[in-house]
Amino acid sequence: MKRRDFIKITGAGAAALAVGCTSGKKTPAAGTVDEGPEQMVYRENPKNGDKVSLIGFGCMRWPMTRNAEGRPEIDQDAVNEMIDYAIEHGINYFDTSPAYLMGQSEKAAGIALSRHPRDKYYIATKLSNFSNQSPEASIRMYHDSMDQLKTDYFDYYLLHAIGSGGVEAFRHRYVENGMMEFLNKEREAGRIRNLGFSFHGKPGEFDSLIALHDSGEYHFDFVQIEMNYVDWTHADGVRNANAKYLYEELDKRGIPIVIMEPLLGGRLANVPEGIARQMKEREPDRSIASWAFRFCGTHPRVLCTLSGMTNMDPLVDNIKTFTHFKPLTEEELEFMEEMATQMMEYPMVNCTDCKYCMPCPWGIDIPGTFQHYNRSVTEGTYAQSGEQKNYRKLKKAYLVSYDRAVETVRQASHCISCGECLSHCPQSIPIPTELARINRYIESLKQDTL
Amino acid sequence: MLKKLRVVLAVIFWVGITLLLLDFTGALHGWLGWMAKVQFLPAVMALNVGVIALLVVLTLVFGRVYCSVICPLGVFQDAVSHLGTLRSKRPYKYKKEIKWLRYGVWALFVVALVAGVQAFVALLAPYSAYGRMVQNLLQPIYLWGNNLLAWFSERAGSYTFYEKEVWLRSLPTFLIALATLVVIVVLSFKGGRTYCNSICPVGTTLSFFSRFAMFRPVIDTEKCKKCKACETHCKAQCINIGKESQTIDYSRCVDCFNCIGQCKFDALKYRFAWGRQPEGDTPSGTFARTGSRSDVEEGVSPSGRRAMMAGTVVALGAAALKGVEVRAQEADKKTDGGFAEVLPKQAPERETPLTPPGSKSVKDFYRRCTACQLCVAECPNNVLRPSTSLEHLMQPEMSFEKGYCRPECTRCSELCPTGAICKITKEEKTQYHVGTARVNRESCLSASGRSNCGKCASICPSGAIQMVEDPETGYKFPVVAEEICIGCGACENLCPVRPISAITVNGRLQHI
């Protein structure tokens, strides 16, 4: 509570500052980083001249509380506070989906956003028809989104997560049920101002989808891709495409790009110590996360970079990054590539905590287990051998923190490898295999056979 | 001075044993484990001749100091009776020995011990009674305290304290522990050592030796002014200051030395009195008359020396007999996040109970175990809990709803003071076949074609489970190699079928 009050006060101060900024006055910033223009950076959508803030609010990682019946529920007060602060500071792009946060994201976004004039922000949501592709269910989902978001038009509307399965999967989810026809009509009617898709998949799958655009069969106003300095050239290329390839392909065609996972689910905000030190040596006053955002923002075809902010702290930091925006130099881009190479040395799981795999029918906390494992690797509380001199300490730290992070009955040891999760993972992580790998590691700690 | 020494030693033992029974981390048992192993009845069950001889010699030399120092139930009663004495300046007075009760209970106890009616043994044995109270009543409080520290520890980013689940392992045992506490507190608050001198079979056994102790409190009848200061402060109520004779019943004296400091006339001293027959109502006389009168004491000769020998013979005979015995969501909308409900597991029916690795056989385990709950209090995997079956009431058994008997853990075997669970290493543990898994093919996910599970086969630490194909249905189902399976319960615990697992472990009678 205290922290929140503090943020409110500082937020009000910053808001006053922002007002000063938009009026064009050059006041020195409160933070230590004071170079660059003190104004939110906007990118123009060539199609209709939308001025979109370079940072967008991803509505997928909001804080949850428990309601009176003990069920998880979005903390609406926290969401209202964050959205108010975001709008005050110039963020005008909000990205949600009917599937996010156990299906509660759109409603919470609608409540918070409808307290502001509709022309102050752009809404992006998706047709997340994963489990039922019938026209009725899909159209109902479309209209439900409008109701939940309390609007009669969408600024940006996405076919949710296509790529895996290529054109066939796309046709099955959107063409055979008539949804493309429906959505095109909605676009003509102005209820969808921009129609695009979010992509997860292999390079070949991307090629086949973008070929539909090239041939004129379907027109996409924008495309959402996963992009960050690690995925730029280090996506494995087998299950996921390199962001560099996707970016260049879209750039060639002049299609605006919205970026997701600029931080890899927070992993690029909390990097291993050795990497963090090198970043801090260069920019002692900028956060680790700011490097990842600057990497994305440096690329001109990027319309908006989404960040799934969980609380006020990253929001304040990200606004700072984008109001004092400083693109990376050529030399700095090379440095980022070097950092990405170093990141690849760590045995982390490529999980972004998007929770698409959840709920696991057997109750496993898949992202919780991966996040805990990644955190231990990043923070160095990860024993590598029984011979290590602080092995006992590391062992206890791993096992105790694991029990704290993940309930015993939801731990990796209970995974039965049914494979239900596999098709849901946008990162194409072989989830059961990775859970088994982590469980083997835990067993070797418990049995001292590491 | 003597009293101070007694109190200091008693507190050390008492705190040590209590901590041993509370500790769940295993950090203390290397240091304090011996305190459980020097308890009289566990030593008898373990056929630990060295400890038994030591305790007998200790009693023969110094009297029943065991009851005042080593026995945690005795020290606990002293603490309670101390509170009781605050109500009055002269809290006690001499009471006659309740012979029928004392020797009757003792005889029944020996019979129960020999016949293997362990629930009765555990009910009365002082260390078992104390362990039961600590594990059932005090350990939960200790764990909640620990969990509070763990809560702070978690917020401080420290791993020093970690949470430990508090759960009721057995309702009957909990209720018996509660009843034990009430009985002990009531008896000791009002009557000091009434339990020790009227019921406790270990106290009675030691009394056979204490009446011949080399050192004992002795009243100098010349100096005694018959002020009864000693008598009124004797919590064993065994000092009788009469007009004619002033005697102490050494069979009941626990050598607490409370009386020594009370005498203002220098008439009461703890000193060497070997072979000296106290005047008046001698303990040997008492015993002799008891022997001739009591039905249950047949064959015990009236002579003191022979009575003592008989006592030894009976106690050690019981031990030897034991030795003989022992040998022998919405459908159309997939949303992200949230958790599927996980039902708690329920214990299946087990025809043969599961006893821990280190126990040679089910029979041997239940014959030796005195149900002190030390292993139950320590088990880090929440596997051990007191049995609720009438036959083995309060004695531990294994079940796998909350965890399984992990391959690296040998804690209960390191702790068991009775030899019911022999000390084993990790490697030796794999030699103990405590049970065998069996598959219920109707509820098994894989056998019924509901999922391609195979969990049990993939995690079996012994490699005893394989998936084979049913030629008719084409589904794979697990089969267990009985000779390789050791009954650790990993399969049962991790089986996704709930509440009752599709693969369950049934106990084996012979473990090695």
PDB file of N, CA and C in Angstrom, chain A residues 98-103 128 130-132 137 140-141 354-365 396-397 400-401 404 409-410 412-418 424 443 446-447, chain B residues 150 153-155 157-163 329-342 402 404 406-408 426 445 451-455 459 493-494 496-498:
ATOM      1  N   PRO A  98      -9.399 -12.559 -25.766  1.00  0.00           N
ATOM      2  CA  PRO A  98     -10.423 -13.250 -24.967  1.00  0.00           C
ATOM      3  C   PRO A  98      -9.842 -14.381 -24.117  1.00  0.00           C
ATOM      4  N   ALA A  99      -8.619 -14.839 -24.453  1.00  0.00           N
ATOM      5  CA  ALA A  99      -8.060 -15.993 -23.731  1.00  0.00           C
ATOM      6  C   ALA A  99      -7.211 -15.579 -22.531  1.00  0.00           C
ATOM      7  N   TYR A 100      -6.741 -14.357 -22.537  1.00  0.00           N
ATOM      8  CA  TYR A 100      -5.774 -13.967 -21.514  1.00  0.00           C
ATOM      9  C   TYR A 100      -6.350 -14.011 -20.101  1.00  0.00           C
ATOM     10  N   LEU A 101      -5.469 -14.341 -19.170  1.00  0.00           N
ATOM     11  CA  LEU A 101      -5.783 -14.285 -17.739  1.00  0.00           C
ATOM     12  C   LEU A 101      -7.100 -15.001 -17.429  1.00  0.00           C
ATOM     13  N   MET A 102      -7.147 -16.243 -17.840  1.00  0.00           N
ATOM     14  CA  MET A 102      -8.306 -17.091 -17.627  1.00  0.00           C
ATOM     15  C   MET A 102      -9.570 -16.452 -18.198  1.00  0.00           C
ATOM     16  N   GLY A 103      -9.386 -15.671 -19.288  1.00  0.00           N
ATOM     17  CA  GLY A 103     -10.521 -15.064 -19.953  1.00  0.00           C
ATOM     18  C   GLY A 103     -11.009 -13.771 -19.314  1.00  0.00           C
ATOM     19  N   SER A 128      -9.358 -15.515 -30.675  1.00  0.00           N
ATOM     20  CA  SER A 128      -8.595 -16.611 -30.042  1.00  0.00           C
ATOM     21  C   SER A 128      -9.416 -17.890 -30.082  1.00  0.00           C
ATOM     22  N   PHE A 130      -9.286 -21.052 -30.325  1.00  0.00           N
ATOM     23  CA  PHE A 130      -8.399 -22.220 -30.304  1.00  0.00           C
ATOM     24  C   PHE A 130      -9.156 -23.536 -30.187  1.00  0.00           C
ATOM     25  N   SER A 131     -10.164 -23.566 -29.316  1.00  0.00           N
ATOM     26  CA  SER A 131     -10.762 -24.874 -29.049  1.00  0.00           C
ATOM     27  C   SER A 131     -12.019 -25.134 -29.876  1.00  0.00           C
ATOM     28  N   ASN A 132     -12.665 -24.077 -30.361  1.00  0.00           N
ATOM     29  CA  ASN A 132     -13.872 -24.295 -31.157  1.00  0.00           C
ATOM     30  C   ASN A 132     -13.846 -23.317 -32.327  1.00  0.00           C
ATOM     31  N   ALA A 137     -19.307 -19.994 -32.767  1.00  0.00           N
ATOM     32  CA  ALA A 137     -18.458 -19.717 -31.608  1.00  0.00           C
ATOM     33  C   ALA A 137     -17.498 -18.572 -31.902  1.00  0.00           C
ATOM     34  N   ARG A 140     -19.382 -15.315 -32.047  1.00  0.00           N
ATOM     35  CA  ARG A 140     -19.786 -14.950 -30.690  1.00  0.00           C
ATOM     36  C   ARG A 140     -18.573 -14.366 -29.936  1.00  0.00           C
ATOM     37  N   MET A 141     -17.428 -14.975 -30.147  1.00  0.00           N
ATOM     38  CA  MET A 141     -16.227 -14.483 -29.485  1.00  0.00           C
ATOM     39  C   MET A 141     -15.929 -13.041 -29.907  1.00  0.00           C
ATOM     40  N   CYS A 354       3.681 -17.065 -20.800  1.00  0.00           N
ATOM     41  CA  CYS A 354       2.451 -16.543 -21.405  1.00  0.00           C
ATOM     42  C   CYS A 354       1.232 -17.315 -20.914  1.00  0.00           C
ATOM     43  N   LYS A 355       1.478 -18.509 -20.354  1.00  0.00           N
ATOM     44  CA  LYS A 355       0.417 -19.344 -19.757  1.00  0.00           C
ATOM     45  C   LYS A 355      -0.579 -19.903 -20.786  1.00  0.00           C
ATOM     46  N   TYR A 356      -0.215 -19.877 -22.079  1.00  0.00           N
ATOM     47  CA  TYR A 356      -1.104 -20.485 -23.080  1.00  0.00           C
ATOM     48  C   TYR A 356      -1.278 -21.985 -22.804  1.00  0.00           C
ATOM     49  N   CYS A 357      -0.265 -22.602 -22.182  1.00  0.00           N
ATOM     50  CA  CYS A 357      -0.310 -24.044 -21.902  1.00  0.00           C
ATOM     51  C   CYS A 357      -1.256 -24.377 -20.763  1.00  0.00           C
ATOM     52  N   MET A 358      -1.633 -23.353 -20.019  1.00  0.00           N
ATOM     53  CA  MET A 358      -2.411 -23.594 -18.813  1.00  0.00           C
ATOM     54  C   MET A 358      -3.907 -23.445 -19.088  1.00  0.00           C
ATOM     55  N   PRO A 359      -4.785 -24.087 -18.312  1.00  0.00           N
ATOM     56  CA  PRO A 359      -4.422 -25.003 -17.242  1.00  0.00           C
ATOM     57  C   PRO A 359      -4.061 -26.387 -17.773  1.00  0.00           C
ATOM     58  N   CYS A 360      -2.988 -26.949 -17.258  1.00  0.00           N
ATOM     59  CA  CYS A 360      -2.608 -28.335 -17.544  1.00  0.00           C
ATOM     60  C   CYS A 360      -3.678 -29.233 -16.955  1.00  0.00           C
ATOM     61  N   PRO A 361      -4.205 -30.200 -17.735  1.00  0.00           N
ATOM     62  CA  PRO A 361      -5.292 -31.024 -17.201  1.00  0.00           C
ATOM     63  C   PRO A 361      -4.892 -31.808 -15.953  1.00  0.00           C
ATOM     64  N   TRP A 362      -3.600 -32.008 -15.751  1.00  0.00           N
ATOM     65  CA  TRP A 362      -3.153 -32.775 -14.585  1.00  0.00           C
ATOM     66  C   TRP A 362      -2.692 -31.873 -13.451  1.00  0.00           C
ATOM     67  N   GLY A 363      -2.924 -30.589 -13.613  1.00  0.00           N
ATOM     68  CA  GLY A 363      -2.669 -29.667 -12.508  1.00  0.00           C
ATOM     69  C   GLY A 363      -1.239 -29.177 -12.380  1.00  0.00           C
ATOM     70  N   ILE A 364      -0.382 -29.523 -13.357  1.00  0.00           N
ATOM     71  CA  ILE A 364       1.015 -29.092 -13.237  1.00  0.00           C
ATOM     72  C   ILE A 364       1.114 -27.577 -13.457  1.00  0.00           C
ATOM     73  N   ASP A 365       1.938 -26.916 -12.674  1.00  0.00           N
ATOM     74  CA  ASP A 365       2.210 -25.500 -12.881  1.00  0.00           C
ATOM     75  C   ASP A 365       3.407 -25.397 -13.829  1.00  0.00           C
ATOM     76  N   LYS A 396      20.000 -26.537  -1.131  1.00  0.00           N
ATOM     77  CA  LYS A 396      18.906 -26.139  -0.250  1.00  0.00           C
ATOM     78  C   LYS A 396      18.144 -24.968  -0.873  1.00  0.00           C
ATOM     79  N   ALA A 397      18.889 -24.010  -1.405  1.00  0.00           N
ATOM     80  CA  ALA A 397      18.250 -22.839  -1.995  1.00  0.00           C
ATOM     81  C   ALA A 397      17.311 -23.258  -3.129  1.00  0.00           C
ATOM     82  N   VAL A 400      14.247 -25.451  -1.604  1.00  0.00           N
ATOM     83  CA  VAL A 400      13.321 -24.658  -0.780  1.00  0.00           C
ATOM     84  C   VAL A 400      12.578 -23.650  -1.645  1.00  0.00           C
ATOM     85  N   SER A 401      13.311 -22.983  -2.541  1.00  0.00           N
ATOM     86  CA  SER A 401      12.633 -21.971  -3.361  1.00  0.00           C
ATOM     87  C   SER A 401      11.656 -22.628  -4.342  1.00  0.00           C
ATOM     88  N   ARG A 404       8.544 -23.247  -2.548  1.00  0.00           N
ATOM     89  CA  ARG A 404       7.838 -21.985  -2.319  1.00  0.00           C
ATOM     90  C   ARG A 404       7.156 -21.509  -3.597  1.00  0.00           C
ATOM     91  N   VAL A 409       2.105 -30.687  -5.308  1.00  0.00           N
ATOM     92  CA  VAL A 409       1.331 -31.525  -6.236  1.00  0.00           C
ATOM     93  C   VAL A 409       1.303 -30.954  -7.649  1.00  0.00           C
ATOM     94  N   ARG A 410       1.870 -29.775  -7.842  1.00  0.00           N
ATOM     95  CA  ARG A 410       1.898 -29.179  -9.186  1.00  0.00           C
ATOM     96  C   ARG A 410       3.314 -29.161  -9.754  1.00  0.00           C
ATOM     97  N   ALA A 412       7.030 -30.630 -11.338  1.00  0.00           N
ATOM     98  CA  ALA A 412       7.374 -31.367 -12.556  1.00  0.00           C
ATOM     99  C   ALA A 412       7.267 -32.879 -12.380  1.00  0.00           C
ATOM    100  N   SER A 413       7.500 -33.384 -11.157  1.00  0.00           N
ATOM    101  CA  SER A 413       7.492 -34.833 -10.955  1.00  0.00           C
ATOM    102  C   SER A 413       6.132 -35.444 -11.281  1.00  0.00           C
ATOM    103  N   HIS A 414       5.070 -34.631 -11.283  1.00  0.00           N
ATOM    104  CA  HIS A 414       3.739 -35.168 -11.532  1.00  0.00           C
ATOM    105  C   HIS A 414       3.338 -35.171 -13.012  1.00  0.00           C
ATOM    106  N   CYS A 415       4.182 -34.625 -13.876  1.00  0.00           N
ATOM    107  CA  CYS A 415       3.842 -34.582 -15.309  1.00  0.00           C
ATOM    108  C   CYS A 415       3.803 -36.008 -15.861  1.00  0.00           C
ATOM    109  N   ILE A 416       2.741 -36.344 -16.578  1.00  0.00           N
ATOM    110  CA  ILE A 416       2.639 -37.698 -17.122  1.00  0.00           C
ATOM    111  C   ILE A 416       2.928 -37.714 -18.620  1.00  0.00           C
ATOM    112  N   SER A 417       3.447 -36.603 -19.150  1.00  0.00           N
ATOM    113  CA  SER A 417       3.825 -36.522 -20.569  1.00  0.00           C
ATOM    114  C   SER A 417       2.653 -36.820 -21.498  1.00  0.00           C
ATOM    115  N   CYS A 418       1.486 -36.318 -21.174  1.00  0.00           N
ATOM    116  CA  CYS A 418       0.339 -36.579 -22.050  1.00  0.00           C
ATOM    117  C   CYS A 418       0.444 -35.745 -23.329  1.00  0.00           C
ATOM    118  N   HIS A 424      -0.288 -25.858 -27.556  1.00  0.00           N
ATOM    119  CA  HIS A 424      -0.623 -24.512 -27.093  1.00  0.00           C
ATOM    120  C   HIS A 424       0.589 -23.605 -26.985  1.00  0.00           C
ATOM    121  N   GLU A 443      15.897 -34.453  -8.948  1.00  0.00           N
ATOM    122  CA  GLU A 443      16.194 -35.764  -8.359  1.00  0.00           C
ATOM    123  C   GLU A 443      17.686 -35.893  -8.072  1.00  0.00           C
ATOM    124  N   LYS A 446      18.308 -34.046  -4.941  1.00  0.00           N
ATOM    125  CA  LYS A 446      17.782 -34.725  -3.767  1.00  0.00           C
ATOM    126  C   LYS A 446      18.611 -35.957  -3.420  1.00  0.00           C
ATOM    127  N   GLN A 447      19.052 -36.669  -4.462  1.00  0.00           N
ATOM    128  CA  GLN A 447      19.791 -37.908  -4.202  1.00  0.00           C
ATOM    129  C   GLN A 447      21.303 -37.692  -4.191  1.00  0.00           C
TER     130      GLN A 447
ATOM    131  N   ALA B 150       9.368 -19.338   8.606  1.00  0.00           N
ATOM    132  CA  ALA B 150       9.548 -19.597   7.171  1.00  0.00           C
ATOM    133  C   ALA B 150       8.894 -18.498   6.349  1.00  0.00           C
ATOM    134  N   SER B 153      11.144 -15.693   6.553  1.00  0.00           N
ATOM    135  CA  SER B 153      12.343 -16.103   5.835  1.00  0.00           C
ATOM    136  C   SER B 153      12.130 -15.948   4.326  1.00  0.00           C
ATOM    137  N   GLU B 154      10.946 -16.350   3.864  1.00  0.00           N
ATOM    138  CA  GLU B 154      10.641 -16.257   2.436  1.00  0.00           C
ATOM    139  C   GLU B 154      10.642 -14.806   1.976  1.00  0.00           C
ATOM    140  N   ARG B 155      10.060 -13.960   2.805  1.00  0.00           N
ATOM    141  CA  ARG B 155      10.002 -12.548   2.430  1.00  0.00           C
ATOM    142  C   ARG B 155      11.363 -11.865   2.510  1.00  0.00           C
ATOM    143  N   GLY B 157      13.963 -13.411   1.571  1.00  0.00           N
ATOM    144  CA  GLY B 157      14.794 -14.063   0.556  1.00  0.00           C
ATOM    145  C   GLY B 157      15.804 -15.020   1.151  1.00  0.00           C
ATOM    146  N   SER B 158      15.471 -15.560   2.328  1.00  0.00           N
ATOM    147  CA  SER B 158      16.408 -16.495   2.966  1.00  0.00           C
ATOM    148  C   SER B 158      15.853 -17.915   2.870  1.00  0.00           C
ATOM    149  N   TYR B 159      16.749 -18.883   2.876  1.00  0.00           N
ATOM    150  CA  TYR B 159      16.310 -20.283   2.784  1.00  0.00           C
ATOM    151  C   TYR B 159      16.532 -21.036   4.077  1.00  0.00           C
ATOM    152  N   THR B 160      16.800 -20.280   5.165  1.00  0.00           N
ATOM    153  CA  THR B 160      17.107 -20.923   6.448  1.00  0.00           C
ATOM    154  C   THR B 160      15.911 -21.734   6.941  1.00  0.00           C
ATOM    155  N   PHE B 161      14.747 -21.113   6.938  1.00  0.00           N
ATOM    156  CA  PHE B 161      13.551 -21.818   7.403  1.00  0.00           C
ATOM    157  C   PHE B 161      12.674 -22.140   6.209  1.00  0.00           C
ATOM    158  N   TYR B 162      12.121 -23.322   6.215  1.00  0.00           N
ATOM    159  CA  TYR B 162      11.205 -23.661   5.137  1.00  0.00           C
ATOM    160  C   TYR B 162       9.939 -24.247   5.732  1.00  0.00           C
ATOM    161  N   GLU B 163       8.860 -24.106   4.973  1.00  0.00           N
ATOM    162  CA  GLU B 163       7.565 -24.511   5.491  1.00  0.00           C
ATOM    163  C   GLU B 163       7.440 -26.023   5.577  1.00  0.00           C
ATOM    164  N   GLN B 329     -13.705 -26.152 -17.377  1.00  0.00           N
ATOM    165  CA  GLN B 329     -14.203 -24.922 -18.127  1.00  0.00           C
ATOM    166  C   GLN B 329     -15.277 -24.813 -19.300  1.00  0.00           C
ATOM    167  N   GLU B 330     -15.377 -24.012 -19.702  1.00  0.00           N
ATOM    168  CA  GLU B 330     -16.318 -23.866 -20.847  1.00  0.00           C
ATOM    169  C   GLU B 330     -15.803 -24.679 -22.026  1.00  0.00           C
ATOM    170  N   ALA B 331     -16.697 -25.318 -22.755  1.00  0.00           N
ATOM    171  CA  ALA B 331     -16.257 -26.222 -23.801  1.00  0.00           C
ATOM    172  C   ALA B 331     -15.691 -25.491 -25.009  1.00  0.00           C
ATOM    173  N   ASP B 332     -16.258 -24.352 -25.425  1.00  0.00           N
ATOM    174  CA  ASP B 332     -15.859 -23.758 -26.703  1.00  0.00           C
ATOM    175  C   ASP B 332     -14.878 -22.616 -26.538  1.00  0.00           C
ATOM    176  N   LYS B 333     -14.404 -22.359 -25.376  1.00  0.00           N
ATOM    177  CA  LYS B 333     -13.471 -21.262 -25.218  1.00  0.00           C
ATOM    178  C   LYS B 333     -12.303 -21.691 -24.348  1.00  0.00           C
ATOM    179  N   LYS B 334     -11.171 -21.833 -24.984  1.00  0.00           N
ATOM    180  CA  LYS B 334      -9.978 -22.176 -24.210  1.00  0.00           C
ATOM    181  C   LYS B 334      -9.352 -20.881 -23.741  1.00  0.00           C
ATOM    182  N   THR B 335      -9.260 -20.714 -22.433  1.00  0.00           N
ATOM    183  CA  THR B 335      -8.594 -19.524 -21.915  1.00  0.00           C
ATOM    184  C   THR B 335      -7.282 -19.943 -21.287  1.00  0.00           C
ATOM    185  N   ASP B 336      -6.395 -18.965 -21.111  1.00  0.00           N
ATOM    186  CA  ASP B 336      -5.055 -19.271 -20.641  1.00  0.00           C
ATOM    187  C   ASP B 336      -4.938 -19.011 -19.148  1.00  0.00           C
ATOM    188  N   GLY B 337      -4.058 -19.786 -18.530  1.00  0.00           N
ATOM    189  CA  GLY B 337      -3.769 -19.574 -17.126  1.00  0.00           C
ATOM    190  C   GLY B 337      -4.709 -20.348 -16.240  1.00  0.00           C
ATOM    191  N   GLY B 338      -4.503 -20.224 -14.934  1.00  0.00           N
ATOM    192  CA  GLY B 338      -5.308 -20.935 -13.968  1.00  0.00           C
ATOM    193  C   GLY B 338      -4.800 -22.348 -13.773  1.00  0.00           C
ATOM    194  N   PHE B 339      -5.383 -23.035 -12.832  1.00  0.00           N
ATOM    195  CA  PHE B 339      -4.938 -24.386 -12.498  1.00  0.00           C
ATOM    196  C   PHE B 339      -6.111 -25.345 -12.508  1.00  0.00           C
ATOM    197  N   ALA B 340      -5.862 -26.545 -12.987  1.00  0.00           N
ATOM    198  CA  ALA B 340      -6.856 -27.598 -12.840  1.00  0.00           C
ATOM    199  C   ALA B 340      -6.842 -28.043 -11.379  1.00  0.00           C
ATOM    200  N   GLU B 341      -7.998 -28.452 -10.915  1.00  0.00           N
ATOM    201  CA  GLU B 341      -8.084 -28.900  -9.534  1.00  0.00           C
ATOM    202  C   GLU B 341      -7.323 -30.221  -9.369  1.00  0.00           C
ATOM    203  N   VAL B 342      -6.616 -30.352  -8.272  1.00  0.00           N
ATOM    204  CA  VAL B 342      -5.938 -31.612  -7.979  1.00  0.00           C
ATOM    205  C   VAL B 342      -6.563 -32.168  -6.702  1.00  0.00           C
ATOM    206  N   LYS B 402       0.974 -38.290   0.610  1.00  0.00           N
ATOM    207  CA  LYS B 402       1.651 -36.991   0.612  1.00  0.00           C
ATOM    208  C   LYS B 402       3.086 -37.063   0.114  1.00  0.00           C
ATOM    209  N   TYR B 404       6.517 -40.205  -0.861  1.00  0.00           N
ATOM    210  CA  TYR B 404       6.888 -41.618  -0.866  1.00  0.00           C
ATOM    211  C   TYR B 404       8.217 -41.789  -0.165  1.00  0.00           C
ATOM    212  N   ARG B 406      11.564 -41.960  -0.007  1.00  0.00           N
ATOM    213  CA  ARG B 406      12.541 -41.569  -1.016  1.00  0.00           C
ATOM    214  C   ARG B 406      13.839 -42.374  -0.896  1.00  0.00           C
ATOM    215  N   PRO B 407      14.468 -42.650  -2.048  1.00  0.00           N
ATOM    216  CA  PRO B 407      15.626 -43.538  -2.029  1.00  0.00           C
ATOM    217  C   PRO B 407      16.795 -43.023  -1.168  1.00  0.00           C
ATOM    218  N   GLU B 408      16.920 -41.694  -1.026  1.00  0.00           N
ATOM    219  CA  GLU B 408      18.088 -41.194  -0.308  1.00  0.00           C
ATOM    220  C   GLU B 408      17.861 -41.080   1.195  1.00  0.00           C
ATOM    221  N   LYS B 426      21.740 -46.056   2.480  1.00  0.00           N
ATOM    222  CA  LYS B 426      20.968 -45.883   1.237  1.00  0.00           C
ATOM    223  C   LYS B 426      21.038 -47.152   0.386  1.00  0.00           C
ATOM    224  N   LEU B 445      -5.047 -45.091 -16.313  1.00  0.00           N
ATOM    225  CA  LEU B 445      -5.328 -44.258 -17.499  1.00  0.00           C
ATOM    226  C   LEU B 445      -4.853 -44.936 -18.769  1.00  0.00           C
ATOM    227  N   SER B 451      -5.238 -42.207 -21.607  1.00  0.00           N
ATOM    228  CA  SER B 451      -4.052 -41.376 -21.810  1.00  0.00           C
ATOM    229  C   SER B 451      -2.867 -42.298 -21.976  1.00  0.00           C
ATOM    230  N   ASN B 452      -1.877 -41.792 -22.650  1.00  0.00           N
ATOM    231  CA  ASN B 452      -0.674 -42.586 -22.841  1.00  0.00           C
ATOM    232  C   ASN B 452       0.281 -42.257 -21.703  1.00  0.00           C
ATOM    233  N   CYS B 453      -0.064 -42.692 -20.481  1.00  0.00           N
ATOM    234  CA  CYS B 453       0.585 -42.146 -19.294  1.00  0.00           C
ATOM    235  C   CYS B 453       1.963 -42.736 -19.028  1.00  0.00           C
ATOM    236  N   GLY B 454       2.031 -43.921 -18.456  1.00  0.00           N
ATOM    237  CA  GLY B 454       3.336 -44.530 -18.205  1.00  0.00           C
ATOM    238  C   GLY B 454       4.171 -43.861 -17.133  1.00  0.00           C
ATOM    239  N   LYS B 455       3.520 -43.039 -16.307  1.00  0.00           N
ATOM    240  CA  LYS B 455       4.249 -42.326 -15.253  1.00  0.00           C
ATOM    241  C   LYS B 455       4.983 -43.289 -14.326  1.00  0.00           C
ATOM    242  N   ILE B 459       9.119 -43.434 -13.575  1.00  0.00           N
ATOM    243  CA  ILE B 459       9.765 -42.902 -12.372  1.00  0.00           C
ATOM    244  C   ILE B 459      10.185 -43.975 -11.364  1.00  0.00           C
ATOM    245  N   ASN B 493       2.406 -42.674  -5.214  1.00  0.00           N
ATOM    246  CA  ASN B 493       2.346 -41.249  -4.918  1.00  0.00           C
ATOM    247  C   ASN B 493       2.202 -40.403  -6.182  1.00  0.00           C
ATOM    248  N   LEU B 494       2.891 -40.790  -7.256  1.00  0.00           N
ATOM    249  CA  LEU B 494       2.914 -39.947  -8.452  1.00  0.00           C
ATOM    250  C   LEU B 494       1.869 -40.352  -9.497  1.00  0.00           C
ATOM    251  N   PRO B 496      -1.260 -40.335 -11.552  1.00  0.00           N
ATOM    252  CA  PRO B 496      -2.182 -39.209 -11.718  1.00  0.00           C
ATOM    253  C   PRO B 496      -3.628 -39.530 -11.346  1.00  0.00           C
ATOM    254  N   VAL B 497      -3.947 -40.786 -11.151  1.00  0.00           N
ATOM    255  CA  VAL B 497      -5.331 -41.140 -10.833  1.00  0.00           C
ATOM    256  C   VAL B 497      -5.609 -40.786  -9.368  1.00  0.00           C
ATOM    257  N   ARG B 498      -6.657 -40.024  -9.158  1.00  0.00           N
ATOM    258  CA  ARG B 498      -7.024 -39.586  -7.824  1.00  0.00           C
ATOM    259  C   ARG B 498      -8.504 -39.818  -7.593  1.00  0.00           C
TER     260      ARG B 498
END
